[in-house]
Amino acid sequence: MHKTDRIFVAGHRGMVGGAVVRTLKAAGYENIIVRTHAELDLCDPAAVRAFYASEKPDVAVICAAKVGGIGANSAGNATFLYENSLIAMNTVMGAYEAGVKRLLFLGSTCIYPRLAPQPIPETALLSSPLEKTNEGYALAKIAGLKLCEYLRRDRGVCYHSLMPTNLYGTGDNYDVVGGHVLPTMIRKFETARVNGDATVTLWGTGTPLREFLHVDDLAAACLFVLEMEDPPDLVNVGSGVEITIRGLAEKIKAATGCPAEIVWDALKPDGTPRKLCDTSLIRSLGWVPKIDLDAGLERTIAEYRSSIADGTLRK
Ligand code: GDP
């Protein structure tokens, strides 16, 4: 990748796309092309084709996706499968048809089987059944990464994928019904602290294990693989550190200074019991995460508070 390349970042208004744009600019890549959803509907193949034909980017980074936490995914597998398949097929095949030589496709470690070996190596892909709560999303992402793999193998373009673990950070979605666990917990504990509530209700049993990565670390990993001449097809990105949902709740309760008691609603789903990705591949290539969970939480809670104060919270 060259500093003068025209780089299309799909999904720049999302948490991941926003971080990728900031990171590319900070590294001296100024020629960045973005489109809002209103300007370009990535589910519309003709619109995406016309966009690529007129803009002719050198590189595309596909961060756009319909995402959500366990609540949104388990209630909406059909929509998550449909919209994410359309976005993946249109952005990847459209890029190929327009002569884009380099493309990075972003997925998620939920593409791996529910009971994959832990930590999960890239080779666990398609080795056994998926977790049901987010199967639709996972299937769409698997289709996207496979399309990249086939185009690279059969047609000689450098299209490759990164699979990040659970992400959090700047620009996250704080919707308490459809959001991911970490931002949702920040919002629940902060709301309880401000309102003086006696309890905070969280979902499931608190026993599942999750791994969290700050989105700025992911964006650095994106730049790292984009600057490689011959990156592997599929690379995991994670912090390598796991924590129980209960442990995360205690950490956020302490970091927000919320005295409320935690109540677990076991009628809500736990999801996959454990999801720690094996990051030995990306580490062997020379990338390491820089933001540990305590520092990342402190920063994210401060950002949450200022976005509440200035009315810019995304929910
Ligand atoms: P996942 O990692 O793909 O399963 O998705 P999430 O980011 O939504 O995390 C879900 C895990 O956090 C499950 O084990 C939930 O039971 C647990 N959890 C606890 N409280 C909450 C909550 O308030 N919202 C969400 N989304 N998950 C919660």
Tab-separated table of C-alpha atoms and ligand atoms in Angstrom:
chain	number	residue	atom	x	y	z
A	1	MET	CA	0.000	0.000	0.000
A	2	HIS	CA	1.288	3.469	-0.898
A	3	LYS	CA	0.685	6.721	0.960
A	4	THR	CA	-0.947	8.189	-2.149
A	5	ASP	CA	-3.353	5.264	-2.680
A	6	ARG	CA	-7.061	6.018	-2.843
A	7	ILE	CA	-8.486	4.010	0.034
A	8	PHE	CA	-12.217	3.316	0.359
A	9	VAL	CA	-13.230	2.712	3.978
A	10	ALA	CA	-16.718	1.201	3.967
A	11	GLY	CA	-18.601	1.905	7.187
A	12	HIS	CA	-16.614	4.930	8.401
A	13	ARG	CA	-19.432	6.043	10.705
A	14	GLY	CA	-19.262	2.818	12.712
A	15	MET	CA	-16.868	2.247	15.608
A	16	VAL	CA	-14.430	0.151	13.524
A	17	GLY	CA	-14.524	2.246	10.347
A	18	GLY	CA	-14.077	5.442	12.359
A	19	ALA	CA	-10.992	4.035	14.077
A	20	VAL	CA	-9.567	2.782	10.759
A	21	VAL	CA	-9.956	6.242	9.161
A	22	ARG	CA	-8.272	7.926	12.169
A	23	THR	CA	-5.415	5.402	12.097
A	24	LEU	CA	-4.849	5.634	8.332
A	25	LYS	CA	-4.776	9.438	8.489
A	26	ALA	CA	-2.387	9.430	11.447
A	27	ALA	CA	-0.075	7.157	9.417
A	28	GLY	CA	-0.051	9.601	6.495
A	29	TYR	CA	-2.703	8.047	4.224
A	30	GLU	CA	-4.672	11.148	3.241
A	31	ASN	CA	-6.532	9.922	0.189
A	32	ILE	CA	-9.466	8.322	1.963
A	33	ILE	CA	-12.859	7.850	0.335
A	34	VAL	CA	-15.980	7.512	2.484
A	35	ARG	CA	-19.721	7.444	1.896
A	36	THR	CA	-22.540	7.720	4.403
A	37	HIS	CA	-25.395	5.213	4.278
A	38	ALA	CA	-27.623	7.935	2.772
A	39	GLU	CA	-25.073	8.514	-0.023
A	40	LEU	CA	-24.429	4.842	-0.799
A	41	ASP	CA	-26.566	1.861	0.180
A	42	LEU	CA	-24.099	-1.034	0.384
A	43	CYS	CA	-26.999	-3.518	0.113
A	44	ASP	CA	-27.707	-2.247	-3.418
A	45	PRO	CA	-25.428	-4.014	-5.957
A	46	ALA	CA	-26.007	-1.501	-8.781
A	47	ALA	CA	-25.248	1.465	-6.518
A	48	VAL	CA	-22.076	-0.166	-5.194
A	49	ARG	CA	-20.925	-1.064	-8.724
A	50	ALA	CA	-21.522	2.513	-9.919
A	51	PHE	CA	-19.646	3.893	-6.915
A	52	TYR	CA	-16.572	1.716	-7.544
A	53	ALA	CA	-16.639	2.510	-11.265
A	54	SER	CA	-16.613	6.254	-10.679
A	55	GLU	CA	-14.229	6.403	-7.673
A	56	LYS	CA	-11.793	3.659	-8.743
A	57	PRO	CA	-10.131	3.155	-5.346
A	58	ASP	CA	-6.773	1.372	-5.154
A	59	VAL	CA	-7.613	-0.228	-1.821
A	60	ALA	CA	-10.861	-1.070	-0.004
A	61	VAL	CA	-11.302	-1.742	3.713
A	62	ILE	CA	-14.683	-3.299	4.456
A	63	CYS	CA	-15.710	-2.320	7.972
A	64	ALA	CA	-19.407	-1.875	7.192
A	65	ALA	CA	-21.794	-4.377	8.769
A	66	LYS	CA	-25.034	-4.611	10.634
A	67	VAL	CA	-23.782	-5.464	14.126
A	68	GLY	CA	-25.312	-5.972	17.536
A	69	GLY	CA	-25.037	-7.798	20.823
A	70	ILE	CA	-26.563	-11.100	21.783
A	71	GLY	CA	-30.064	-9.600	22.131
A	72	ALA	CA	-30.153	-8.043	18.655
A	73	ASN	CA	-28.532	-11.056	16.993
A	74	SER	CA	-30.692	-13.760	18.537
A	75	ALA	CA	-33.875	-11.806	17.742
A	76	GLY	CA	-32.784	-10.939	14.209
A	77	ASN	CA	-30.741	-13.748	12.645
A	78	ALA	CA	-32.619	-13.394	9.333
A	79	THR	CA	-31.809	-9.681	8.981
A	80	PHE	CA	-28.227	-10.134	10.154
A	81	LEU	CA	-27.711	-12.887	7.544
A	82	TYR	CA	-29.458	-10.994	4.743
A	83	GLU	CA	-27.973	-7.516	5.173
A	84	ASN	CA	-24.462	-8.664	6.006
A	85	SER	CA	-24.402	-11.085	3.060
A	86	LEU	CA	-25.477	-8.312	0.697
A	87	ILE	CA	-22.894	-5.885	2.110
A	88	ALA	CA	-20.127	-8.499	1.877
A	89	MET	CA	-20.969	-9.705	-1.638
A	90	ASN	CA	-21.486	-6.211	-3.055
A	91	THR	CA	-18.416	-4.590	-1.521
A	92	VAL	CA	-16.034	-7.477	-2.288
A	93	MET	CA	-17.269	-8.531	-5.748
A	94	GLY	CA	-17.895	-4.891	-6.714
A	95	ALA	CA	-14.290	-4.074	-5.802
A	96	TYR	CA	-13.009	-6.988	-7.881
A	97	GLU	CA	-15.087	-6.016	-10.919
A	98	ALA	CA	-13.783	-2.430	-10.714
A	99	GLY	CA	-10.148	-3.586	-10.628
A	100	VAL	CA	-9.427	-2.902	-6.943
A	101	LYS	CA	-6.191	-4.791	-6.299
A	102	ARG	CA	-6.151	-4.790	-2.513
A	103	LEU	CA	-8.987	-5.378	-0.065
A	104	LEU	CA	-9.223	-6.053	3.652
A	105	PHE	CA	-12.449	-7.672	4.871
A	106	LEU	CA	-13.372	-7.472	8.550
A	107	GLY	CA	-15.342	-10.170	10.319
A	108	SER	CA	-15.575	-11.381	13.872
A	109	THR	CA	-14.481	-14.391	15.906
A	110	CYS	CA	-18.146	-15.466	16.056
A	111	ILE	CA	-17.426	-17.109	12.664
A	112	TYR	CA	-15.823	-19.955	14.621
A	113	PRO	CA	-17.731	-22.990	15.935
A	114	ARG	CA	-19.535	-22.712	19.273
A	115	LEU	CA	-17.350	-25.389	20.812
A	116	ALA	CA	-14.112	-24.585	18.987
A	117	PRO	CA	-10.828	-25.477	20.707
A	118	GLN	CA	-9.665	-22.616	22.964
A	119	PRO	CA	-7.822	-20.420	22.227
A	120	ILE	CA	-9.437	-20.564	18.771
A	121	PRO	CA	-6.969	-20.936	15.886
A	122	GLU	CA	-7.821	-19.745	12.365
A	123	THR	CA	-7.908	-23.427	11.343
A	124	ALA	CA	-11.055	-23.995	13.466
A	125	LEU	CA	-13.143	-22.349	10.731
A	126	LEU	CA	-16.003	-24.630	9.589
A	127	SER	CA	-14.866	-27.532	11.762
A	128	SER	CA	-18.176	-27.925	13.700
A	129	PRO	CA	-21.579	-26.186	14.220
A	130	LEU	CA	-21.865	-22.450	14.931
A	131	GLU	CA	-23.293	-20.708	18.006
A	132	LYS	CA	-27.040	-20.303	17.314
A	133	THR	CA	-27.489	-16.814	18.828
A	134	ASN	CA	-25.383	-15.175	16.103
A	135	GLU	CA	-25.411	-17.806	13.372
A	136	GLY	CA	-26.881	-15.440	10.733
A	137	TYR	CA	-24.141	-12.858	11.220
A	138	ALA	CA	-21.460	-15.557	11.274
A	139	LEU	CA	-22.668	-17.189	8.039
A	140	ALA	CA	-22.613	-13.832	6.215
A	141	LYS	CA	-19.067	-13.127	7.423
A	142	ILE	CA	-17.914	-16.626	6.431
A	143	ALA	CA	-19.324	-16.040	2.936
A	144	GLY	CA	-17.429	-12.726	2.745
A	145	LEU	CA	-14.085	-14.128	3.817
A	146	LYS	CA	-14.478	-17.120	1.504
A	147	LEU	CA	-15.208	-14.793	-1.435
A	148	CYS	CA	-11.957	-12.954	-0.652
A	149	GLU	CA	-10.087	-16.263	-0.433
A	150	TYR	CA	-11.487	-17.536	-3.773
A	151	LEU	CA	-10.754	-14.272	-5.600
A	152	ARG	CA	-7.225	-14.238	-4.253
A	153	ARG	CA	-6.555	-17.866	-5.130
A	154	ASP	CA	-8.270	-17.939	-8.536
A	155	ARG	CA	-7.964	-14.397	-9.827
A	156	GLY	CA	-4.739	-13.064	-8.331
A	157	VAL	CA	-5.961	-10.098	-6.255
A	158	CYS	CA	-4.710	-9.536	-2.703
A	159	TYR	CA	-7.996	-9.812	-0.791
A	160	HIS	CA	-7.646	-10.935	2.831
A	161	SER	CA	-9.507	-10.903	6.144
A	162	LEU	CA	-9.114	-10.038	9.809
A	163	MET	CA	-11.275	-11.590	12.520
A	164	PRO	CA	-11.350	-9.431	15.642
A	165	THR	CA	-12.542	-10.587	19.040
A	166	ASN	CA	-15.209	-8.587	20.983
A	167	LEU	CA	-14.453	-4.895	20.442
A	168	TYR	CA	-15.152	-1.742	22.427
A	169	GLY	CA	-14.015	1.877	22.464
A	170	THR	CA	-14.506	5.242	20.817
A	171	GLY	CA	-17.772	5.592	18.907
A	172	ASP	CA	-19.387	2.423	20.292
A	173	ASN	CA	-23.155	1.864	20.270
A	174	TYR	CA	-24.677	2.267	23.746
A	175	ASP	CA	-28.096	0.762	22.980
A	176	VAL	CA	-28.990	-1.282	26.079
A	177	VAL	CA	-31.295	-3.652	24.179
A	178	GLY	CA	-29.334	-4.345	20.993
A	179	GLY	CA	-25.781	-3.396	22.003
A	180	HIS	CA	-22.767	-5.477	22.973
A	181	VAL	CA	-22.106	-6.369	26.568
A	182	LEU	CA	-19.269	-3.957	27.427
A	183	PRO	CA	-20.855	-0.647	26.310
A	184	THR	CA	-24.217	-1.828	27.660
A	185	MET	CA	-22.687	-2.465	31.084
A	186	ILE	CA	-21.058	0.990	31.082
A	187	ARG	CA	-24.400	2.576	30.330
A	188	LYS	CA	-26.300	0.481	32.882
A	189	PHE	CA	-23.829	1.189	35.725
A	190	GLU	CA	-23.538	4.881	34.864
A	191	THR	CA	-27.314	5.283	34.675
A	192	ALA	CA	-27.740	3.505	38.028
A	193	ARG	CA	-25.032	5.660	39.624
A	194	VAL	CA	-26.575	8.906	38.386
A	195	ASN	CA	-30.139	7.852	39.325
A	196	GLY	CA	-29.113	6.303	42.652
A	197	ASP	CA	-30.701	2.940	41.694
A	198	ALA	CA	-30.267	0.055	44.160
A	199	THR	CA	-29.717	-2.643	41.530
A	200	VAL	CA	-28.354	-3.176	38.009
A	201	THR	CA	-29.786	-6.104	36.038
A	202	LEU	CA	-27.391	-7.990	33.769
A	203	TRP	CA	-28.032	-10.912	31.457
A	204	GLY	CA	-27.374	-14.619	31.757
A	205	THR	CA	-25.375	-16.311	34.506
A	206	GLY	CA	-22.192	-14.219	34.332
A	207	THR	CA	-20.112	-17.380	33.784
A	208	PRO	CA	-19.268	-17.109	30.037
A	209	LEU	CA	-15.756	-16.043	29.164
A	210	ARG	CA	-15.046	-13.263	26.688
A	211	GLU	CA	-11.986	-11.454	25.374
A	212	PHE	CA	-12.086	-7.698	24.694
A	213	LEU	CA	-9.953	-5.569	22.386
A	214	HIS	CA	-9.932	-1.768	22.126
A	215	VAL	CA	-10.931	-0.650	18.642
A	216	ASP	CA	-7.754	1.450	18.274
A	217	ASP	CA	-5.720	-1.748	18.663
A	218	LEU	CA	-7.817	-3.367	15.936
A	219	ALA	CA	-7.296	-0.363	13.647
A	220	ALA	CA	-3.532	-0.642	14.215
A	221	ALA	CA	-3.772	-4.343	13.280
A	222	CYS	CA	-5.651	-3.420	10.083
A	223	LEU	CA	-2.881	-1.041	9.062
A	224	PHE	CA	-0.292	-3.662	10.013
A	225	VAL	CA	-1.715	-6.343	7.687
A	226	LEU	CA	-2.485	-3.813	4.928
A	227	GLU	CA	1.174	-2.809	4.905
A	228	MET	CA	2.271	-6.445	4.474
A	229	GLU	CA	3.093	-7.530	0.926
A	230	ASP	CA	1.726	-11.038	1.297
A	231	PRO	CA	-0.553	-11.298	4.361
A	232	PRO	CA	-2.214	-14.587	5.327
A	233	ASP	CA	-5.816	-15.021	4.062
A	234	LEU	CA	-7.329	-15.081	7.511
A	235	VAL	CA	-5.860	-13.591	10.681
A	236	ASN	CA	-7.320	-13.385	14.211
A	237	VAL	CA	-6.899	-10.214	16.265
A	238	GLY	CA	-7.386	-10.205	20.016
A	239	SER	CA	-5.907	-9.116	23.312
A	240	GLY	CA	-5.217	-12.713	24.342
A	241	VAL	CA	-6.745	-11.996	27.773
A	242	GLU	CA	-10.106	-13.428	28.825
A	243	ILE	CA	-12.440	-12.488	31.627
A	244	THR	CA	-15.787	-13.838	32.833
A	245	ILE	CA	-18.854	-11.698	32.213
A	246	ARG	CA	-19.153	-11.470	36.009
A	247	GLY	CA	-15.532	-10.287	36.247
A	248	LEU	CA	-16.194	-7.658	33.585
A	249	ALA	CA	-19.270	-6.461	35.490
A	250	GLU	CA	-17.256	-6.099	38.722
A	251	LYS	CA	-14.548	-4.172	36.873
A	252	ILE	CA	-17.030	-1.749	35.284
A	253	LYS	CA	-18.950	-1.348	38.541
A	254	ALA	CA	-15.677	-0.374	40.264
A	255	ALA	CA	-14.449	1.843	37.421
A	256	THR	CA	-17.726	3.781	37.276
A	257	GLY	CA	-17.942	3.995	41.086
A	258	CYS	CA	-21.495	2.630	41.045
A	259	PRO	CA	-22.637	1.213	44.426
A	260	ALA	CA	-25.674	-0.676	43.007
A	261	GLU	CA	-26.030	-4.417	43.568
A	262	ILE	CA	-25.784	-6.688	40.497
A	263	VAL	CA	-28.793	-8.910	39.697
A	264	TRP	CA	-28.365	-11.679	37.089
A	265	ASP	CA	-31.344	-12.409	34.817
A	266	ALA	CA	-30.746	-16.072	33.977
A	267	LEU	CA	-33.682	-16.080	31.546
A	268	LYS	CA	-31.520	-14.087	29.136
A	269	PRO	CA	-29.036	-16.068	26.974
A	270	ASP	CA	-25.411	-16.720	27.883
A	271	GLY	CA	-24.368	-17.320	24.279
A	272	THR	CA	-21.198	-19.220	23.518
A	273	PRO	CA	-19.476	-20.368	26.747
A	274	ARG	CA	-15.993	-19.226	25.773
A	275	LYS	CA	-14.528	-17.215	22.880
A	276	LEU	CA	-10.801	-16.582	23.215
A	277	CYS	CA	-8.977	-16.291	19.946
A	278	ASP	CA	-5.543	-17.700	19.275
A	279	THR	CA	-3.473	-14.668	18.273
A	280	SER	CA	-0.200	-16.500	17.779
A	281	LEU	CA	-0.309	-15.924	14.003
A	282	ILE	CA	-0.536	-12.116	14.137
A	283	ARG	CA	1.923	-11.971	17.053
A	284	SER	CA	4.396	-14.089	15.076
A	285	LEU	CA	4.120	-11.523	12.271
A	286	GLY	CA	5.088	-8.763	14.726
A	287	TRP	CA	1.823	-7.167	15.937
A	288	VAL	CA	0.933	-6.809	19.627
A	289	PRO	CA	-2.001	-5.007	21.313
A	290	LYS	CA	-1.146	-1.861	23.282
A	291	ILE	CA	-4.275	-0.955	25.271
A	292	ASP	CA	-5.026	-3.209	28.257
A	293	LEU	CA	-8.593	-3.597	29.516
A	294	ASP	CA	-8.210	-1.380	32.600
A	295	ALA	CA	-6.725	1.527	30.623
A	296	GLY	CA	-9.219	1.030	27.789
A	297	LEU	CA	-12.159	0.993	30.219
A	298	GLU	CA	-10.982	4.142	31.965
A	299	ARG	CA	-10.741	5.959	28.640
A	300	THR	CA	-14.058	4.590	27.357
A	301	ILE	CA	-15.957	5.556	30.526
A	302	ALA	CA	-14.502	9.097	30.287
A	303	GLU	CA	-15.598	9.272	26.628
A	304	TYR	CA	-19.045	7.954	27.561
A	305	ARG	CA	-19.425	10.658	30.220
A	306	SER	CA	-18.405	13.434	27.849
A	307	SER	CA	-20.733	12.181	25.113
A	308	ILE	CA	-23.607	12.179	27.637
A	309	ALA	CA	-22.646	15.725	28.647
A	310	ASP	CA	-22.557	17.039	25.074
A	311	GLY	CA	-25.506	14.937	23.796
A	312	THR	CA	-23.541	12.947	21.192
A	313	LEU	CA	-24.030	9.429	22.617
A	314	ARG	CA	-24.719	6.776	19.929
A	315	LYS	CA	-27.626	4.581	20.956
B	1	GDP	P1	-21.471	-12.156	22.221
B	1	GDP	O1	-20.101	-11.981	22.794
B	1	GDP	O2	-21.466	-12.322	20.744
B	1	GDP	O3	-22.235	-13.259	22.897
B	1	GDP	O4	-22.317	-10.798	22.432
B	1	GDP	P2	-22.382	-9.670	23.574
B	1	GDP	O5	-21.324	-8.652	23.398
B	1	GDP	O6	-23.797	-9.164	23.551
B	1	GDP	O7	-22.078	-10.416	24.958
B	1	GDP	C1	-22.991	-11.324	25.434
B	1	GDP	C2	-22.574	-11.915	26.775
B	1	GDP	O8	-22.676	-10.933	27.810
B	1	GDP	C3	-23.571	-13.025	27.128
B	1	GDP	O9	-22.933	-13.996	27.950
B	1	GDP	C4	-24.612	-12.255	27.937
B	1	GDP	O10	-25.380	-13.116	28.780
B	1	GDP	C5	-23.711	-11.318	28.738
B	1	GDP	N1	-24.402	-10.096	29.211
B	1	GDP	C6	-24.590	-9.751	30.507
B	1	GDP	N2	-25.300	-8.621	30.604
B	1	GDP	C7	-25.518	-8.193	29.342
B	1	GDP	C8	-26.191	-7.056	28.805
B	1	GDP	O11	-26.722	-6.198	29.515
B	1	GDP	N3	-26.206	-6.941	27.437
B	1	GDP	C9	-25.594	-7.858	26.618
B	1	GDP	N4	-25.614	-7.667	25.285
B	1	GDP	N5	-24.988	-8.965	27.093
B	1	GDP	C10	-24.944	-9.124	28.444
